[in-house]
Each structure stands twice: as C-alpha cells, then as structure tokens.
CSV table of N, CA and C in Angstrom, one decimal:
chain,number,residue,atom,x,y,z
A,172,MET,N,-185.6,124.0,207.2
A,172,MET,CA,-185.9,122.9,206.3
A,172,MET,C,-187.2,122.3,206.7
A,173,SER,N,-188.1,122.1,205.7
A,173,SER,CA,-189.4,121.5,206.0
A,173,SER,C,-189.2,120.0,206.0
A,174,PRO,N,-190.0,119.3,206.8
A,174,PRO,CA,-190.0,117.9,206.9
A,174,PRO,C,-190.5,117.2,205.7
A,175,ASP,N,-190.0,116.0,205.4
A,175,ASP,CA,-190.6,115.3,204.2
A,175,ASP,C,-192.0,114.8,204.6
A,176,HIS,N,-192.9,114.9,203.7
A,176,HIS,CA,-194.2,114.4,203.9
A,176,HIS,C,-194.5,113.1,203.1
A,177,SER,N,-195.0,112.1,203.8
A,177,SER,CA,-195.3,110.9,203.1
A,177,SER,C,-196.7,111.1,202.4
A,178,ALA,N,-197.0,110.1,201.6
A,178,ALA,CA,-198.3,110.1,200.8
A,178,ALA,C,-199.4,110.3,201.8
A,179,ARG,N,-200.4,111.1,201.3
A,179,ARG,CA,-201.6,111.4,202.1
A,179,ARG,C,-202.5,110.1,202.1
A,180,ARG,N,-202.9,109.7,203.2
A,180,ARG,CA,-203.8,108.5,203.3
A,180,ARG,C,-205.3,108.9,203.4
A,181,SER,N,-206.1,108.2,202.8
A,181,SER,CA,-207.6,108.4,202.9
A,181,SER,C,-208.0,107.7,204.2
A,182,ARG,N,-209.1,108.1,204.7
A,182,ARG,CA,-209.8,107.5,205.8
A,182,ARG,C,-210.5,106.3,205.2
A,183,VAL,N,-210.4,105.1,205.9
A,183,VAL,CA,-211.0,103.9,205.4
A,183,VAL,C,-212.2,103.5,206.3
A,184,ILE,N,-213.3,103.3,205.6
A,184,ILE,CA,-214.6,102.9,206.3
A,184,ILE,C,-215.1,101.6,205.7
A,185,MET,N,-215.5,100.7,206.6
A,185,MET,CA,-216.0,99.4,206.1
A,185,MET,C,-217.5,99.4,206.3
A,186,VAL,N,-218.3,99.0,205.2
A,186,VAL,CA,-219.7,98.9,205.3
A,186,VAL,C,-220.1,97.5,205.9
A,187,GLU,N,-221.3,97.3,206.2
A,187,GLU,CA,-221.8,96.1,206.9
A,187,GLU,C,-221.3,94.8,206.4
A,188,PRO,N,-221.4,94.5,205.1
A,188,PRO,CA,-220.9,93.2,204.6
A,188,PRO,C,-219.4,92.9,204.9
A,189,ALA,N,-218.6,94.0,204.7
A,189,ALA,CA,-217.2,93.8,205.0
A,189,ALA,C,-216.9,93.7,206.5
A,190,LEU,N,-217.7,94.4,207.4
A,190,LEU,CA,-217.6,94.3,208.8
A,190,LEU,C,-217.9,92.9,209.3
A,191,THR,N,-218.9,92.3,208.7
A,191,THR,CA,-219.4,90.9,209.0
A,191,THR,C,-218.2,89.9,208.7
A,192,GLN,N,-217.7,90.1,207.5
A,192,GLN,CA,-216.6,89.2,207.1
A,192,GLN,C,-215.4,89.4,208.0
A,193,LEU,N,-215.1,90.6,208.4
A,193,LEU,CA,-213.9,90.9,209.2
A,193,LEU,C,-214.0,90.1,210.5
A,194,THR,N,-215.2,90.0,211.1
A,194,THR,CA,-215.3,89.3,212.4
A,194,THR,C,-215.0,87.8,212.3
A,195,LYS,N,-215.0,87.3,211.1
A,195,LYS,CA,-214.8,85.8,210.8
A,195,LYS,C,-213.3,85.5,210.5
A,196,LEU,N,-212.4,86.6,210.4
A,196,LEU,CA,-211.0,86.3,210.1
A,196,LEU,C,-210.2,86.0,211.3
A,197,THR,N,-209.2,85.2,211.1
A,197,THR,CA,-208.2,84.9,212.1
A,197,THR,C,-207.3,86.1,212.3
A,198,ALA,N,-206.5,86.1,213.3
A,198,ALA,CA,-205.5,87.2,213.6
A,198,ALA,C,-204.5,87.3,212.4
A,199,SER,N,-204.1,86.2,211.9
A,199,SER,CA,-203.1,86.2,210.7
A,199,SER,C,-203.8,86.8,209.5
A,200,GLU,N,-205.0,86.4,209.2
A,200,GLU,CA,-205.8,87.0,208.1
A,200,GLU,C,-206.0,88.5,208.2
A,201,THR,N,-206.3,88.9,209.4
A,201,THR,CA,-206.6,90.3,209.7
A,201,THR,C,-205.3,91.1,209.5
A,202,HIS,N,-204.2,90.5,209.9
A,202,HIS,CA,-202.9,91.2,209.7
A,202,HIS,C,-202.6,91.4,208.2
A,203,ARG,N,-202.8,90.3,207.4
A,203,ARG,CA,-202.6,90.4,206.0
A,203,ARG,C,-203.5,91.4,205.3
A,204,LEU,N,-204.8,91.4,205.7
A,204,LEU,CA,-205.7,92.3,205.2
A,204,LEU,C,-205.4,93.8,205.6
A,205,ASP,N,-204.9,94.0,206.8
A,205,ASP,CA,-204.5,95.3,207.2
A,205,ASP,C,-203.4,95.9,206.3
A,206,ARG,N,-202.5,95.1,205.8
A,206,ARG,CA,-201.4,95.6,204.9
A,206,ARG,C,-202.1,96.1,203.6
A,207,ALA,N,-203.0,95.3,203.1
A,207,ALA,CA,-203.7,95.7,201.9
A,207,ALA,C,-204.5,97.0,202.0
A,208,ILE,N,-205.2,97.1,203.2
A,208,ILE,CA,-206.0,98.3,203.4
A,208,ILE,C,-205.1,99.6,203.5
A,209,VAL,N,-204.0,99.4,204.1
A,209,VAL,CA,-203.0,100.6,204.2
A,209,VAL,C,-202.6,100.9,202.8
A,210,ALA,N,-202.2,99.9,202.0
A,210,ALA,CA,-201.8,100.2,200.6
A,210,ALA,C,-202.9,100.9,199.8
A,211,ILE,N,-204.1,100.5,200.0
A,211,ILE,CA,-205.2,101.1,199.3
A,211,ILE,C,-205.5,102.6,199.8
A,212,SER,N,-205.3,102.8,201.1
A,212,SER,CA,-205.6,104.1,201.6
A,212,SER,C,-204.5,105.1,201.1
A,213,VAL,N,-203.4,104.6,200.7
A,213,VAL,CA,-202.3,105.5,200.2
A,213,VAL,C,-202.5,105.7,198.7
A,214,ASN,N,-202.9,104.6,198.0
A,214,ASN,CA,-203.0,104.7,196.6
A,214,ASN,C,-204.3,104.1,196.2
A,215,GLN,N,-205.3,105.0,196.0
A,215,GLN,CA,-206.7,104.5,195.7
A,215,GLN,C,-206.8,104.0,194.3
A,216,GLU,N,-205.8,104.1,193.5
A,216,GLU,CA,-205.8,103.5,192.1
A,216,GLU,C,-205.5,102.1,192.0
A,217,LEU,N,-205.1,101.5,193.2
A,217,LEU,CA,-204.7,100.0,193.1
A,217,LEU,C,-205.9,99.2,192.7
A,218,GLY,N,-205.6,98.1,192.1
A,218,GLY,CA,-206.6,97.2,191.7
A,218,GLY,C,-207.2,97.6,190.3
A,219,THR,N,-208.2,96.9,189.9
A,219,THR,CA,-208.8,97.2,188.6
A,219,THR,C,-210.2,97.7,188.8
A,220,GLU,N,-210.7,98.5,187.8
A,220,GLU,CA,-212.0,99.0,187.9
A,220,GLU,C,-213.0,97.9,187.6
A,221,VAL,N,-214.1,97.9,188.2
A,221,VAL,CA,-215.2,96.9,187.9
A,221,VAL,C,-216.1,97.6,186.9
A,222,PRO,N,-216.2,97.1,185.7
A,222,PRO,CA,-216.9,97.8,184.6
A,222,PRO,C,-218.3,98.1,185.0
A,223,GLY,N,-218.7,99.3,184.6
A,223,GLY,CA,-220.1,99.8,184.9
A,223,GLY,C,-220.4,100.2,186.3
A,224,THR,N,-219.4,100.3,187.2
A,224,THR,CA,-219.6,100.7,188.6
A,224,THR,C,-218.5,101.7,189.0
A,225,LEU,N,-218.6,102.2,190.2
A,225,LEU,CA,-217.5,103.0,190.8
A,225,LEU,C,-216.5,102.1,191.6
A,226,LEU,N,-216.8,100.8,191.6
A,226,LEU,CA,-216.0,99.9,192.5
A,226,LEU,C,-214.6,99.6,191.8
A,227,ARG,N,-213.7,99.3,192.7
A,227,ARG,CA,-212.3,98.8,192.3
A,227,ARG,C,-212.1,97.5,193.0
A,228,ASP,N,-211.5,96.6,192.3
A,228,ASP,CA,-211.2,95.2,192.9
A,228,ASP,C,-209.7,95.0,193.0
A,229,TYR,N,-209.2,95.0,194.2
A,229,TYR,CA,-207.8,94.8,194.5
A,229,TYR,C,-207.6,93.4,195.1
A,230,ALA,N,-206.7,92.7,194.4
A,230,ALA,CA,-206.3,91.3,194.9
A,230,ALA,C,-204.8,91.3,195.1
A,231,ASP,N,-204.3,90.9,196.2
A,231,ASP,CA,-202.9,90.8,196.5
A,231,ASP,C,-202.6,89.3,196.5
A,232,GLU,N,-202.0,88.8,195.5
A,232,GLU,CA,-201.7,87.4,195.3
A,232,GLU,C,-200.7,86.9,196.4
A,233,VAL,N,-199.8,87.8,196.8
A,233,VAL,CA,-198.8,87.4,197.8
A,233,VAL,C,-199.4,87.1,199.2
A,234,ASP,N,-200.2,88.1,199.6
A,234,ASP,CA,-200.9,87.9,200.9
A,234,ASP,C,-202.2,87.2,200.9
A,235,GLY,N,-202.7,86.9,199.7
A,235,GLY,CA,-203.9,86.2,199.5
A,235,GLY,C,-205.1,86.9,200.0
A,236,VAL,N,-205.2,88.2,199.8
A,236,VAL,CA,-206.4,89.0,200.2
A,236,VAL,C,-207.0,89.6,199.0
A,237,ARG,N,-208.3,90.0,199.1
A,237,ARG,CA,-209.0,90.7,198.1
A,237,ARG,C,-209.9,91.7,198.7
A,238,VAL,N,-209.9,92.9,198.2
A,238,VAL,CA,-210.7,94.0,198.7
A,238,VAL,C,-211.5,94.7,197.6
A,239,ILE,N,-212.8,94.8,197.7
A,239,ILE,CA,-213.6,95.6,196.7
A,239,ILE,C,-214.0,96.8,197.4
A,240,TYR,N,-213.7,98.0,196.8
A,240,TYR,CA,-213.9,99.3,197.5
A,240,TYR,C,-214.2,100.3,196.4
A,241,PHE,N,-214.6,101.5,197.0
A,241,PHE,CA,-214.8,102.7,196.1
A,241,PHE,C,-214.3,103.9,196.9
A,242,VAL,N,-214.0,104.9,196.2
A,242,VAL,CA,-213.4,106.1,196.8
A,242,VAL,C,-214.3,107.3,196.6
A,243,THR,N,-214.5,108.1,197.6
A,243,THR,CA,-215.3,109.3,197.4
A,243,THR,C,-214.7,110.3,196.4
A,244,ALA,N,-215.5,111.2,196.0
A,244,ALA,CA,-215.1,112.2,194.9
A,244,ALA,C,-213.9,113.0,195.3
A,245,LEU,N,-213.8,113.4,196.6
A,245,LEU,CA,-212.6,114.2,197.0
A,245,LEU,C,-211.4,113.3,197.3
A,246,ARG,N,-211.6,112.0,197.2
A,246,ARG,CA,-210.5,111.0,197.5
A,246,ARG,C,-210.0,111.0,198.9
A,247,THR,N,-210.9,111.5,199.9
A,247,THR,CA,-210.4,111.5,201.3
A,247,THR,C,-211.0,110.3,202.0
A,248,ILE,N,-212.0,109.6,201.5
A,248,ILE,CA,-212.5,108.4,202.2
A,248,ILE,C,-212.6,107.3,201.2
A,249,THR,N,-212.1,106.1,201.7
A,249,THR,CA,-212.2,104.9,200.9
A,249,THR,C,-213.2,104.0,201.6
A,250,ILE,N,-214.2,103.5,200.9
A,250,ILE,CA,-215.2,102.7,201.5
A,250,ILE,C,-215.1,101.3,201.0
A,251,VAL,N,-214.8,100.4,202.0
A,251,VAL,CA,-214.6,99.0,201.7
A,251,VAL,C,-215.9,98.3,201.7
A,252,ALA,N,-216.3,97.6,200.6
A,252,ALA,CA,-217.6,96.9,200.5
A,252,ALA,C,-217.4,95.4,200.7
A,253,TYR,N,-216.3,94.8,200.4
A,253,TYR,CA,-216.1,93.4,200.5
A,253,TYR,C,-214.7,93.1,200.8
A,254,ILE,N,-214.4,92.0,201.6
A,254,ILE,CA,-213.1,91.6,201.8
A,254,ILE,C,-213.0,90.0,201.8
A,255,GLU,N,-211.8,89.5,201.4
A,255,GLU,CA,-211.5,88.1,201.5
A,255,GLU,C,-210.1,88.0,202.0
A,256,ALA,N,-209.9,87.0,202.8
A,256,ALA,CA,-208.5,86.8,203.3
A,256,ALA,C,-208.3,85.3,203.6
C-alpha cells in the first residue's frame, strides 16, 4: 500500500522589502505570519489577483496578516514581496 501524500508545497522566498518587514515583527506576529505562509505554499491560489500584475494579495482576517506574493511559472517557488502582521 502506498503512503498518502499531502499537498505539494512550493518553496517560499522573501525579497528584500519583505525581509526588512520580517525583522520588525514580534515573535507572536511571526508565528501568525508563518501560518499564512504555509497556507500559501500549499495553495498558491489563495488571495485575490492584483489587476494588471502577476501579484496576489492574501489577507487573513483571523490572524491579522497580509501577504503580497507571486508564483513562478512552474508553481514550485512562491516569492513574497510584502508582509503585514
């Protein structure tokens, strides 16, 4: 019997503006953001498309985080451009 496979996750990379914002977050904010990043890495269709761009805008009202990101053509890498927590 073959093992069950979970959803394939993309590799997540943060560009400079997101990395700068990440250094300013508290441990609690980082933890909430981490949950959003994992969700996005599993389902790159989360959030809404930003018109006229390749960007997607994901806001989690429960955790109070926002992530703006785009996904590479093969959907193996998610690039995070902006974060709020």
